[in-house]
PDB file of C-alpha atoms and ligand atoms in Angstrom:
ATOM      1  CA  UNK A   1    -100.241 -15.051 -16.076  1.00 43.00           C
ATOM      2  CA  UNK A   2     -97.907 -12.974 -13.617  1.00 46.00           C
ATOM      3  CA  UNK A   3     -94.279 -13.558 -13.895  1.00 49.00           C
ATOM      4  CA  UNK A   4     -92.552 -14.683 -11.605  1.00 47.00           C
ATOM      5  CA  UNK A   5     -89.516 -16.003  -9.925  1.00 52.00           C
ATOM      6  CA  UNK A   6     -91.300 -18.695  -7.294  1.00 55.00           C
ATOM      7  CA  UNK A   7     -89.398 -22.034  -8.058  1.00 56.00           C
ATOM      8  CA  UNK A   8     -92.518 -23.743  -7.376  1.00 62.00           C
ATOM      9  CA  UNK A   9     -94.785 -22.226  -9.457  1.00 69.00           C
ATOM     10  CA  UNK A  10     -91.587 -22.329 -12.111  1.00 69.00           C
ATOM     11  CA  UNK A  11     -91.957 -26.024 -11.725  1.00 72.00           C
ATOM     12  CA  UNK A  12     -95.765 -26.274 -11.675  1.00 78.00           C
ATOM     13  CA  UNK A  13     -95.287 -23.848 -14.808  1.00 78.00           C
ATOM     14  CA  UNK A  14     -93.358 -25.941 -16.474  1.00 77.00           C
ATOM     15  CA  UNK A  15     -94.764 -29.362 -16.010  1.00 80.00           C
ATOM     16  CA  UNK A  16     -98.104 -27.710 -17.320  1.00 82.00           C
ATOM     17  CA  UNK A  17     -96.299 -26.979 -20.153  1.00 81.00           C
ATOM     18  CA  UNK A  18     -94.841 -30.123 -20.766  1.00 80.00           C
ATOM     19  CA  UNK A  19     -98.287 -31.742 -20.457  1.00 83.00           C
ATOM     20  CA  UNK A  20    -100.092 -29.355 -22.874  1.00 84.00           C
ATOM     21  CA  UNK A  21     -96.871 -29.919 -25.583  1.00 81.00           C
ATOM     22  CA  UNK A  22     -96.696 -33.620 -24.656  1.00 79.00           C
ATOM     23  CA  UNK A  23     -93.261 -33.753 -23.547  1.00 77.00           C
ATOM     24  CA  UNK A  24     -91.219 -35.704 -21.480  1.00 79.00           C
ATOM     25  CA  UNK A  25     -90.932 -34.013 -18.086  1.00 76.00           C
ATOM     26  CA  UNK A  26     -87.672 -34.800 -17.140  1.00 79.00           C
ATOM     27  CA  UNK A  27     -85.890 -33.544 -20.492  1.00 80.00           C
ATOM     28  CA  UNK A  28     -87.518 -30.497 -19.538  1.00 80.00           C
ATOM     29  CA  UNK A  29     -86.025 -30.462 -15.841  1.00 80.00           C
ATOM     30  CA  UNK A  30     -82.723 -31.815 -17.025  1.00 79.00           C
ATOM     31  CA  UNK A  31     -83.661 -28.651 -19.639  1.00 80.00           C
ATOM     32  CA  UNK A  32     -84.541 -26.090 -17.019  1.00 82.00           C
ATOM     33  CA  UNK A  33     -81.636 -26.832 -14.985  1.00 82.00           C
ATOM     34  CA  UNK A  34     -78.957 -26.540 -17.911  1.00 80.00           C
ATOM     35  CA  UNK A  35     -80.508 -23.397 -18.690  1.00 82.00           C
ATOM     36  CA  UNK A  36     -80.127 -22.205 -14.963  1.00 85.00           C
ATOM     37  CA  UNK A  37     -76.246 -23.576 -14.810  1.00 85.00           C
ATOM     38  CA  UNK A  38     -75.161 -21.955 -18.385  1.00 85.00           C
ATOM     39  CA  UNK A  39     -76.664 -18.454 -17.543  1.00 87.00           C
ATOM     40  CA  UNK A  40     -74.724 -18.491 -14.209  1.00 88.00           C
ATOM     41  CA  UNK A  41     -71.562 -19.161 -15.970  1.00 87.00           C
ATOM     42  CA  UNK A  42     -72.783 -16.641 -18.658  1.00 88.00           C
ATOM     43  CA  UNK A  43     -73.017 -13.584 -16.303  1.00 89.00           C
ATOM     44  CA  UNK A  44     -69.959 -14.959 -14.341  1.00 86.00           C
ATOM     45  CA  UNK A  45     -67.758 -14.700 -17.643  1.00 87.00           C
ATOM     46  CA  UNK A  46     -69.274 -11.165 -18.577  1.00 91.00           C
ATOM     47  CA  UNK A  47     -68.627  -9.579 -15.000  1.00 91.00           C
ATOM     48  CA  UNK A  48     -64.597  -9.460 -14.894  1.00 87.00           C
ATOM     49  CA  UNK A  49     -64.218  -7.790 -18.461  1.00 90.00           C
ATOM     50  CA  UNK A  50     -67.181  -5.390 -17.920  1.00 93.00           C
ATOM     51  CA  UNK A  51     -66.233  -4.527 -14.465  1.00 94.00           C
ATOM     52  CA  UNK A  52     -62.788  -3.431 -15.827  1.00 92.00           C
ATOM     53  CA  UNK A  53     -64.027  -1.471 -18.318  1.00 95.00           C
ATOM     54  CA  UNK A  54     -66.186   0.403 -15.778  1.00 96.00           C
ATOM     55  CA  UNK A  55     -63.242   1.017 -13.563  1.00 95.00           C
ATOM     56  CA  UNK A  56     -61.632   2.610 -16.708  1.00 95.00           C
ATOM     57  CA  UNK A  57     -64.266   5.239 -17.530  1.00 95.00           C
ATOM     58  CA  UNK A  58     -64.740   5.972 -13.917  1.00 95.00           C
ATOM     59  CA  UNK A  59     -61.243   6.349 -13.355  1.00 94.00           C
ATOM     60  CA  UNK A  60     -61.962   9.050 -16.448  1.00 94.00           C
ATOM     61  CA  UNK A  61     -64.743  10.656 -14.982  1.00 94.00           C
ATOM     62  CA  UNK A  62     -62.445  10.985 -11.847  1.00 93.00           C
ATOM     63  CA  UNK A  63     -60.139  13.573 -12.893  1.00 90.00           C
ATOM     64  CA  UNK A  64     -57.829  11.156 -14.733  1.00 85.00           C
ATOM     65  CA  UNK A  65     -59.483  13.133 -18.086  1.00 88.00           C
ATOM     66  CA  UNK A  66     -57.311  15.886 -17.279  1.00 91.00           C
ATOM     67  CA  UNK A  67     -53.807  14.583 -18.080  1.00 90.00           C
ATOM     68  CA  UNK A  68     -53.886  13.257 -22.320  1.00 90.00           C
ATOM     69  CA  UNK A  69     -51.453  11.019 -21.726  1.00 91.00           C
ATOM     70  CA  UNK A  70     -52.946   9.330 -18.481  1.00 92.00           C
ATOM     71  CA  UNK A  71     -56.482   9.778 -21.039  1.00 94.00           C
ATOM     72  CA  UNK A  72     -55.395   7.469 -23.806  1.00 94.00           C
ATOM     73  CA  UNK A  73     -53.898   5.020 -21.774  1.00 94.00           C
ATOM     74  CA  UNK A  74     -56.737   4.237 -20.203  1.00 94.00           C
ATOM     75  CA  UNK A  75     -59.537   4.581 -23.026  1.00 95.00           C
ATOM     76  CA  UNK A  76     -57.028   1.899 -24.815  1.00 95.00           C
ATOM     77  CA  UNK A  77     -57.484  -0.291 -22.292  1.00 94.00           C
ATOM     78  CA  UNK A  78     -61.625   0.423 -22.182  1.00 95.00           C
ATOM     79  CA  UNK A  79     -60.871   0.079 -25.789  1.00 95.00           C
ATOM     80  CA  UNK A  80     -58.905  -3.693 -25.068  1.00 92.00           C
ATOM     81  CA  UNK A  81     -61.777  -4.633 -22.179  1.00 92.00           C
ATOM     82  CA  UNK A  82     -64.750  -4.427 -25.031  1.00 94.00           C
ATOM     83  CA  UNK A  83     -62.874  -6.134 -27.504  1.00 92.00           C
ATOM     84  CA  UNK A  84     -63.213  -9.168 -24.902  1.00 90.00           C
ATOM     85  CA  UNK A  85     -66.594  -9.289 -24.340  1.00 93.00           C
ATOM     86  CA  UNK A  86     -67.039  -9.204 -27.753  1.00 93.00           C
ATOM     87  CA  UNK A  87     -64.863 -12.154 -28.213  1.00 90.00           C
ATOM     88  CA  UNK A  88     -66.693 -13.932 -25.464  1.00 92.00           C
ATOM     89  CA  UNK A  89     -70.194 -13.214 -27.017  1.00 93.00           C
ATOM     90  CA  UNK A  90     -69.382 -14.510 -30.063  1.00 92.00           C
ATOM     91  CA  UNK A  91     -67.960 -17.626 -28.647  1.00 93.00           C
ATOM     92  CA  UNK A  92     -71.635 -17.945 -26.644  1.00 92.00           C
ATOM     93  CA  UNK A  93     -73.265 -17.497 -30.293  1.00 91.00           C
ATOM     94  CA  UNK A  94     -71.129 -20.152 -31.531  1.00 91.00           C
ATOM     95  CA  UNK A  95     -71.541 -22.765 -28.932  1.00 91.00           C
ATOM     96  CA  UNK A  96     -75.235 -21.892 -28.433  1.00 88.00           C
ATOM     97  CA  UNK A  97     -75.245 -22.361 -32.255  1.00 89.00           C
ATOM     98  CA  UNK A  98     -73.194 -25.936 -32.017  1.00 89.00           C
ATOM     99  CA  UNK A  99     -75.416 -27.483 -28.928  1.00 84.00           C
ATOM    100  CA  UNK A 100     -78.722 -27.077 -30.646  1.00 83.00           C
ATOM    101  CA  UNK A 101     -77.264 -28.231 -33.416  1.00 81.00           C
ATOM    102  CA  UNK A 102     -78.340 -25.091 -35.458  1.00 82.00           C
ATOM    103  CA  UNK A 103     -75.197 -25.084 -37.402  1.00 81.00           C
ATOM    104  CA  UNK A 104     -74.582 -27.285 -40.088  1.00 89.00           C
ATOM    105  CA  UNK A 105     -71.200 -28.103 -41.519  1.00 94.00           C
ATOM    106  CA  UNK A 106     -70.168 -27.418 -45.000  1.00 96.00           C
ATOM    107  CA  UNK A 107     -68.077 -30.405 -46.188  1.00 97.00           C
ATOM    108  CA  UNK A 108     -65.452 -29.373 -48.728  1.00 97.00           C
ATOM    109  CA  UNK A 109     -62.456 -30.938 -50.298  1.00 97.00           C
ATOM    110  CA  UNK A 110     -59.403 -28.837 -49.402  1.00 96.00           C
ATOM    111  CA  UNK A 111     -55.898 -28.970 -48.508  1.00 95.00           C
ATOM    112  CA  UNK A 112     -55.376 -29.007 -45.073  1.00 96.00           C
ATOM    113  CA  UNK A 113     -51.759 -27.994 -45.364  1.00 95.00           C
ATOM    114  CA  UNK A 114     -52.517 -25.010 -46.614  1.00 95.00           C
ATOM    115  CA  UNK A 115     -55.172 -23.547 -44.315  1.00 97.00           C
ATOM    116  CA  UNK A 116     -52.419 -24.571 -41.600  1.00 96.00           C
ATOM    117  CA  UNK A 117     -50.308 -22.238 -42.878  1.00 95.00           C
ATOM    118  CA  UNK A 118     -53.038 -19.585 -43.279  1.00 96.00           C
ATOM    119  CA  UNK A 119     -53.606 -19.774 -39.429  1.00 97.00           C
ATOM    120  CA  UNK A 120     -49.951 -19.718 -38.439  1.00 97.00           C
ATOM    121  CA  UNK A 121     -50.093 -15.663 -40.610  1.00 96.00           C
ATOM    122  CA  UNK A 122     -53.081 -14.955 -38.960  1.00 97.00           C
ATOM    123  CA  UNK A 123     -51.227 -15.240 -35.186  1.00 97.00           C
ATOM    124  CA  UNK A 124     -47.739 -14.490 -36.348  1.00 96.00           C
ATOM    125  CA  UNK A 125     -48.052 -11.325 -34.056  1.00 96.00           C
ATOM    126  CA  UNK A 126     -49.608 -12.655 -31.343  1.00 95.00           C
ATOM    127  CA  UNK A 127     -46.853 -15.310 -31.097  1.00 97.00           C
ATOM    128  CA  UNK A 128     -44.258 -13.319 -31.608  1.00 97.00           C
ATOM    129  CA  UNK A 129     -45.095 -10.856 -28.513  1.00 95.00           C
ATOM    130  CA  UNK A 130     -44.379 -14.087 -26.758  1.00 95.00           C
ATOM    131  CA  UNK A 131     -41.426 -15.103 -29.074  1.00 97.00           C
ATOM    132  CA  UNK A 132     -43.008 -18.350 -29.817  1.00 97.00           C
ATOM    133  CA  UNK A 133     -42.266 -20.327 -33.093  1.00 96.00           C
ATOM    134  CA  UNK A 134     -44.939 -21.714 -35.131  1.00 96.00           C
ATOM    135  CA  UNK A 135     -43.768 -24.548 -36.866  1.00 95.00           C
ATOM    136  CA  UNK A 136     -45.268 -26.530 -39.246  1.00 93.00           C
ATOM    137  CA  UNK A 137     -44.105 -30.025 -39.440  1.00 84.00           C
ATOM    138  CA  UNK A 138     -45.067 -32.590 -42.039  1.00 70.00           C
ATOM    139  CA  UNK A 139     -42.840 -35.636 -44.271  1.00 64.00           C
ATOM    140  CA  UNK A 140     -44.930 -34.308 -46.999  1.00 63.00           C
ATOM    141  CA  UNK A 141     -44.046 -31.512 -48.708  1.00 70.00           C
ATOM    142  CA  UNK A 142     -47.032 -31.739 -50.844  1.00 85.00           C
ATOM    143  CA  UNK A 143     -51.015 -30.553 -50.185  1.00 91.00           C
ATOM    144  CA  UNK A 144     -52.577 -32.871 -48.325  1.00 93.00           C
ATOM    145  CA  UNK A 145     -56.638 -32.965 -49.175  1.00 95.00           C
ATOM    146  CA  UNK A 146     -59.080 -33.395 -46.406  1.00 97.00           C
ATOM    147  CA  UNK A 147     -63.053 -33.651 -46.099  1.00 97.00           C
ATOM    148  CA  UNK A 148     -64.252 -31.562 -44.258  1.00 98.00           C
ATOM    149  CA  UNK A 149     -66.145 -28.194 -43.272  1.00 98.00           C
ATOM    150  CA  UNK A 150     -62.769 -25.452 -43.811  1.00 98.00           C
ATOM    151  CA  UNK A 151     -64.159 -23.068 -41.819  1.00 97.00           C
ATOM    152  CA  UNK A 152     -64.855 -25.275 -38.976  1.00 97.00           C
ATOM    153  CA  UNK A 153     -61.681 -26.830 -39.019  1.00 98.00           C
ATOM    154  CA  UNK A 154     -60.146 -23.016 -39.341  1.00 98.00           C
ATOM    155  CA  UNK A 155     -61.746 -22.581 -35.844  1.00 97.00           C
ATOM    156  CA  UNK A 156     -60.459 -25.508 -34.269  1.00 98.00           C
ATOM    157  CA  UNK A 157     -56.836 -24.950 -35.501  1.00 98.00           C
ATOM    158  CA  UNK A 158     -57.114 -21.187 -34.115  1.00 97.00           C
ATOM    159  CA  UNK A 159     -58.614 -22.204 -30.732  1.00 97.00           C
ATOM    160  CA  UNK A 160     -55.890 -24.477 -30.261  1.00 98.00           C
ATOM    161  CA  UNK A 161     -52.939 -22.629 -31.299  1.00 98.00           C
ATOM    162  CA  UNK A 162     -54.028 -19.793 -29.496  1.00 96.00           C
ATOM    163  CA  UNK A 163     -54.214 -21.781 -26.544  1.00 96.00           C
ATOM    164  CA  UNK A 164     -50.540 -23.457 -27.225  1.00 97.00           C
ATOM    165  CA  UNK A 165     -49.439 -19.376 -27.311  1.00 96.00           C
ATOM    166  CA  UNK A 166     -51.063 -18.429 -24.159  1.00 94.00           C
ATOM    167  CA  UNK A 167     -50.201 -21.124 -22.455  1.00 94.00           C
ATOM    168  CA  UNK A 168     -47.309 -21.916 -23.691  1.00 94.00           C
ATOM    169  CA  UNK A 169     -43.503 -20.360 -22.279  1.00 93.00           C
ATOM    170  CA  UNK A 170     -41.667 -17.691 -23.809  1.00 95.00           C
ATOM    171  CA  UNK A 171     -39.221 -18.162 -26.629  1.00 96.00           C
ATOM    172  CA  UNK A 172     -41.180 -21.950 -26.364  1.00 97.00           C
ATOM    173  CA  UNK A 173     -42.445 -23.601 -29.926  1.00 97.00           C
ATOM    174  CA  UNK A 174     -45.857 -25.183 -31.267  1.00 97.00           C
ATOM    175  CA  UNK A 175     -45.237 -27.571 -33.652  1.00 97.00           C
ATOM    176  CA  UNK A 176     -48.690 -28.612 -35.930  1.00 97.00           C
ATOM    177  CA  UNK A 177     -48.155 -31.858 -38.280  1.00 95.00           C
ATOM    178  CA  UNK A 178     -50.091 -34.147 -40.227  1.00 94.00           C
ATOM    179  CA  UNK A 179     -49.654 -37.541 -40.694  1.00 92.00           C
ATOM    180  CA  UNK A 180     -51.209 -40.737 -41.861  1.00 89.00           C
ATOM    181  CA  UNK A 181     -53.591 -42.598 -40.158  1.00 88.00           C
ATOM    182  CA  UNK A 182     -55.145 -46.079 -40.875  1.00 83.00           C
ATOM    183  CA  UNK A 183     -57.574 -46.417 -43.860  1.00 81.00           C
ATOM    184  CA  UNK A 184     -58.609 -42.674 -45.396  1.00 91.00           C
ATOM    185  CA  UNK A 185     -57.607 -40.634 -41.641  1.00 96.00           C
ATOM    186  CA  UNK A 186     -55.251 -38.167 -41.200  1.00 96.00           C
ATOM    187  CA  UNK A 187     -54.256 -37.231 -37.853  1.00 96.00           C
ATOM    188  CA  UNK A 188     -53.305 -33.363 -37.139  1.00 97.00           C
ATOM    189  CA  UNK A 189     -51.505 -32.596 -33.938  1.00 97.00           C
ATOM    190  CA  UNK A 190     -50.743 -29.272 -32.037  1.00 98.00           C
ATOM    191  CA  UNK A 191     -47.909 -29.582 -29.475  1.00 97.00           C
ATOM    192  CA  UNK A 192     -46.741 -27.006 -27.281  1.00 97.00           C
ATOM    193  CA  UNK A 193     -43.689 -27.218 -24.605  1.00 96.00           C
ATOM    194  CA  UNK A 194     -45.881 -25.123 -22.620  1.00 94.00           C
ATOM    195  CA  UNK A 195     -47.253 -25.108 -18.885  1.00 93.00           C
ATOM    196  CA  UNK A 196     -48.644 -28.660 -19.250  1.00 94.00           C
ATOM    197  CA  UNK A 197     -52.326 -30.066 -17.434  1.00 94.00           C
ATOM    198  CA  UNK A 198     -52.153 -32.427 -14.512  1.00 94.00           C
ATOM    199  CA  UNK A 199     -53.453 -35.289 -15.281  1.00 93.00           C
ATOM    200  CA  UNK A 200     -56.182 -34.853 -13.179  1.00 92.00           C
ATOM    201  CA  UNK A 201     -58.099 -32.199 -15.004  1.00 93.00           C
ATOM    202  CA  UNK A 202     -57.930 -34.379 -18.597  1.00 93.00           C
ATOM    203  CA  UNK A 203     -61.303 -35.446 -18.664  1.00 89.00           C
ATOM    204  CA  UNK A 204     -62.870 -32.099 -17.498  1.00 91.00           C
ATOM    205  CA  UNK A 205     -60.808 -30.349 -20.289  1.00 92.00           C
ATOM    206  CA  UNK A 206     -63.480 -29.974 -23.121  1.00 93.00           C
ATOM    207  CA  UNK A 207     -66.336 -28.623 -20.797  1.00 91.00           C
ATOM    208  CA  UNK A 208     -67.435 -25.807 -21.221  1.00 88.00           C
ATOM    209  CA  UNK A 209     -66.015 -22.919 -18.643  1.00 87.00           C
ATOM    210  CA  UNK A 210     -63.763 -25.379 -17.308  1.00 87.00           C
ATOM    211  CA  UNK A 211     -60.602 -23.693 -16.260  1.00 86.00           C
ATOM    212  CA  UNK A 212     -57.022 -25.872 -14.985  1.00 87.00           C
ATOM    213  CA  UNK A 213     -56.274 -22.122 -12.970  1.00 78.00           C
ATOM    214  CA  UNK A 214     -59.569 -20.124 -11.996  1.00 65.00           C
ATOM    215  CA  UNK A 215     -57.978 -16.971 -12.160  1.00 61.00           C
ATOM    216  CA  UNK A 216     -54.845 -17.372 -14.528  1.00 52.00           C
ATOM    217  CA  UNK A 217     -56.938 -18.394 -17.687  1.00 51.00           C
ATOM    218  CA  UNK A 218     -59.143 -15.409 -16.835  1.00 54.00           C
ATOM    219  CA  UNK A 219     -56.602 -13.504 -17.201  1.00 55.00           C
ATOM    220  CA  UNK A 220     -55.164 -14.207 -20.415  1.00 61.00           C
ATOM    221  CA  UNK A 221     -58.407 -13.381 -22.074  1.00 68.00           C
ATOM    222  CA  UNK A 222     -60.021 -16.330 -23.031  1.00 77.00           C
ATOM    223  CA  UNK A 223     -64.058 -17.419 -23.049  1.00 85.00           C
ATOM    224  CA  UNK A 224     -63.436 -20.604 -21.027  1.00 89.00           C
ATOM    225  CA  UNK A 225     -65.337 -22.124 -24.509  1.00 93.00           C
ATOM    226  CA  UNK A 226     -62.457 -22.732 -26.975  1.00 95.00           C
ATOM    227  CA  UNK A 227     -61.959 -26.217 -26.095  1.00 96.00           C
ATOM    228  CA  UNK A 228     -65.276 -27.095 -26.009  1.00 95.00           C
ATOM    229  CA  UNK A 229     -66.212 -25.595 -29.288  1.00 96.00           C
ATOM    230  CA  UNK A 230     -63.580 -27.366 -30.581  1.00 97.00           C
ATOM    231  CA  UNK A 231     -64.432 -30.768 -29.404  1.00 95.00           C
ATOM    232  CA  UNK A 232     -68.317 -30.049 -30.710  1.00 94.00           C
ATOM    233  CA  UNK A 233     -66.592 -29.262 -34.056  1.00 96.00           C
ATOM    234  CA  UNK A 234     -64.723 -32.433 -33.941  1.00 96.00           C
ATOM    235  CA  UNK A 235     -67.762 -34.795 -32.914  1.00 94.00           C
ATOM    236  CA  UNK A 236     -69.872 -32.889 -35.545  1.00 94.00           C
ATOM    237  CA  UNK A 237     -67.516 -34.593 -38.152  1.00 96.00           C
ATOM    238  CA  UNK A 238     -67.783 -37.718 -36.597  1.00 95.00           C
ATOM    239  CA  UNK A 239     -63.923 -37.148 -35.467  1.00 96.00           C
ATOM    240  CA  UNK A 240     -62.039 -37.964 -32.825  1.00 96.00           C
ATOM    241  CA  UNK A 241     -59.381 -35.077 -30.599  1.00 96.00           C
ATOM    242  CA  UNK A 242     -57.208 -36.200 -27.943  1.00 96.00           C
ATOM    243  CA  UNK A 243     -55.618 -34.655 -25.345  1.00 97.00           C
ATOM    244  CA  UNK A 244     -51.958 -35.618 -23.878  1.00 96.00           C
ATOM    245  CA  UNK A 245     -50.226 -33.812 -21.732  1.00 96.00           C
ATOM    246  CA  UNK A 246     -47.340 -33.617 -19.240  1.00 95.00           C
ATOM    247  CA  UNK A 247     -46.622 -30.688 -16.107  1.00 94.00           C
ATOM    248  CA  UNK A 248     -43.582 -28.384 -17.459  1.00 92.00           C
ATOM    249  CA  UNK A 249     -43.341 -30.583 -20.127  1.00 95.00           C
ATOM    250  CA  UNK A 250     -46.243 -29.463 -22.594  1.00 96.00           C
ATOM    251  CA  UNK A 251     -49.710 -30.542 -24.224  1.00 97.00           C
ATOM    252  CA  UNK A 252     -50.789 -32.054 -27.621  1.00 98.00           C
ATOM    253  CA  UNK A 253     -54.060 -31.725 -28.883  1.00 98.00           C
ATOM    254  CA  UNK A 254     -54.747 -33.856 -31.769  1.00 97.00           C
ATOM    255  CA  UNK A 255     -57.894 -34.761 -33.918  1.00 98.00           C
ATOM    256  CA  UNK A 256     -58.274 -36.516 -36.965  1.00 97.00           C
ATOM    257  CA  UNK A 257     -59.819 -35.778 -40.402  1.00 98.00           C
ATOM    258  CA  UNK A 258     -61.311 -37.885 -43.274  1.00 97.00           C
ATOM    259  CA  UNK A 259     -58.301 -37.719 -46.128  1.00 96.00           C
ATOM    260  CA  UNK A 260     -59.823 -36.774 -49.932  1.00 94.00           C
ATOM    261  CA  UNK A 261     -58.483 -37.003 -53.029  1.00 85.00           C
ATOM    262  CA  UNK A 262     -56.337 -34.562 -54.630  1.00 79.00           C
ATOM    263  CA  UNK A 263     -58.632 -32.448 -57.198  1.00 80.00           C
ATOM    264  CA  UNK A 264     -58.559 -32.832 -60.669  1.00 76.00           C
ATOM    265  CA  UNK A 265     -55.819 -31.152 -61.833  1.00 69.00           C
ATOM    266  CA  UNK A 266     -53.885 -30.141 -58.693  1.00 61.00           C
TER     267      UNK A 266
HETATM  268  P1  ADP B   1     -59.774 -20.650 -21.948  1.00 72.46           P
HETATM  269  O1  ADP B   1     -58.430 -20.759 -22.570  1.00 72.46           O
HETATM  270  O2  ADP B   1     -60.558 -19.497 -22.458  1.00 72.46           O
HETATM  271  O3  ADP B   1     -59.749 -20.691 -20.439  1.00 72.46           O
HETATM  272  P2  ADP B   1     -60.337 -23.241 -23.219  1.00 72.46           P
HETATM  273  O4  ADP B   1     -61.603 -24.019 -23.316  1.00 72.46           O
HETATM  274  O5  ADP B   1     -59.675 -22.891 -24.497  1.00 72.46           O
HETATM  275  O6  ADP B   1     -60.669 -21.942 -22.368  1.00 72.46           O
HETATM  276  O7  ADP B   1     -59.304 -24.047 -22.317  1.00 72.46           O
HETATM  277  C1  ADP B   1     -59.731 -24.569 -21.072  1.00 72.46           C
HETATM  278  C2  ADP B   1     -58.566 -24.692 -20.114  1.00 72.46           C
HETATM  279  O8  ADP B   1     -57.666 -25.719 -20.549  1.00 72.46           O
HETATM  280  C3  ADP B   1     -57.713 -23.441 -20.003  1.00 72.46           C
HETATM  281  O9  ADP B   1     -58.233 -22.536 -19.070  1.00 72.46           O
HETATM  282  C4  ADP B   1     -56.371 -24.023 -19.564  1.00 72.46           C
HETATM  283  O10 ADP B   1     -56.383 -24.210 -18.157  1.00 72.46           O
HETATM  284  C5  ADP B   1     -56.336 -25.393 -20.215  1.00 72.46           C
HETATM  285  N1  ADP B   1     -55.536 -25.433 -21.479  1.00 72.46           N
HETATM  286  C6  ADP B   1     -56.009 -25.388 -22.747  1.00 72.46           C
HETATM  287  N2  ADP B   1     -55.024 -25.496 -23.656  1.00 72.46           N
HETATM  288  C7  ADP B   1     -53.874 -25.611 -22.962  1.00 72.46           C
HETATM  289  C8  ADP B   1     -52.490 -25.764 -23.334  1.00 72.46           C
HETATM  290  N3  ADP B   1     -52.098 -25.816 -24.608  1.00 72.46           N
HETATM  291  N4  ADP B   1     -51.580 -25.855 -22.308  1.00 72.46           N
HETATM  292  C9  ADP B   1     -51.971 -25.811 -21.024  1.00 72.46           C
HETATM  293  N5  ADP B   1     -53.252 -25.672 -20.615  1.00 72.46           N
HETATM  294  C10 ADP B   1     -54.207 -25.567 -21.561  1.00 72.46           C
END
């Protein structure tokens, strides 16, 4: 038939459909309306980097061609404004991936310790603009083996650290350590002396788009989805992350991890 954008014939569309299939109507609604809500916040999310962007070139096409220096200036920051939405798209791929459960974790035996470290070289430079420390804090000095799917867990580690760096004060520290938790659990934290969260927005943290400060957060960059990727990484393992924080004080994020035996011959 026609297409078309009628909500009633939408609905009439769709309950037709849900007859023919044999499905429940009101997953489909509670479908439908999801669907509606996560494209809105889609197309909201794309709009501030692309709009940039466009200001940049036409800006260009202006005159501002003319001068080199004026030229490269802004095609870098064109340059910066696509390397956003690129971020954000794959963070949409990722969550879309995680919520219909299309991705499926690869459970490994590996030392947590280690990939810690990996992640603290991999933002070195983008603490360091911000003169933050990344410390590493553990009473082990020893691996410490962990269950789990690495490159998961290598996304949840960089999602929060990134956010204890852009969130956090200059010259300010994130400290990451392990520790021992009942039965075979390990417990990592992040901890940042940071901004802080009231208390208020706690429980809203790990939704996805939520934002503490609409515009702020927008403007350092991020998806609005780390957290709740994270927290779908987390309940994927069967895992539990925690949130404590205090205003001007900081935030810890922590989540734990099923502990494994060291490998033969480590
Ligand atoms: P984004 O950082 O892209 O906005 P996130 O899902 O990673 O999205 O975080 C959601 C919100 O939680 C952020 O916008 C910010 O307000 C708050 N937040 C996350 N981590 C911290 C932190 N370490 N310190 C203070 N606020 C934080």
């Amino acid at each position: 038939g026609p297409i078309t954008t009628d909500m009633k014939t939408l609905t009439e569309e769709i309950e037709k459909f849900a007859k023919d299939k044999k499905i429940e109507i009101d997953t489909l609604k509670i479908r439908e309306e999801y669907r509606k809500e996560f494209l809105g916040n889609v197309s909201h999310e794309l709009k501030t980097p692309l709009f940039t962007v466009q200001g940049y070139i036409l800006t260009l096409l202006d005159g501002a061609m003319e001068d080199s220096k004026v030229r490269k200036k802004y095609l870098q920051r064109a340059a910066k404004g696509v390397e956003r939405l690129i971020y954000i798209i794959k963070d949409l791929d990722l969550i879309t991936k995680l919520e219909i459960g299309e991705l499926h974790l690869e459970m490994e035996d590996f030392d947590i310790v280690e990939l810690i470290e990996s992640v603290f070289d991999l933002l070195e430079m983008k603490a360091s603009k911000k003169r933050i420390s990344l410390v590493f804090d553990t009473e082990y000095a020893e691996p410490i083996y962990v269950h789990a799917d690495k490159e998961k867990i290598q996304q949840v580690l960089t999602n929060l650290l990134v956010n204890s760096i852009k969130y956090g004060q200059m010259d300010g520290t994130t400290e990451v350590s392990v520790e021992n938790l009942i039965k075979n659990k390990v417990i990592i934290r992040v901890t940042d002396n940071g901004e802080g969260i009231e208390e208020q927005h706690l429980t809203r943290l790990f939704e996805r788009f939520y934002r503490v400060d609409k515009s702020g957060s927008r403007r350092e960059g991020g998806s609005g989805l780390g957290l709740a990727i994270v927290k779908h990484i987390i309940e994927a393992h069967n895992e539990k992350i925690y949130v404590e924080s205090v205003v001007d004080v900081g935030s810890e994020f922590s989540f734990t991890l099923e502990r494994a035996r060291a490998p033969k011959g480590a």
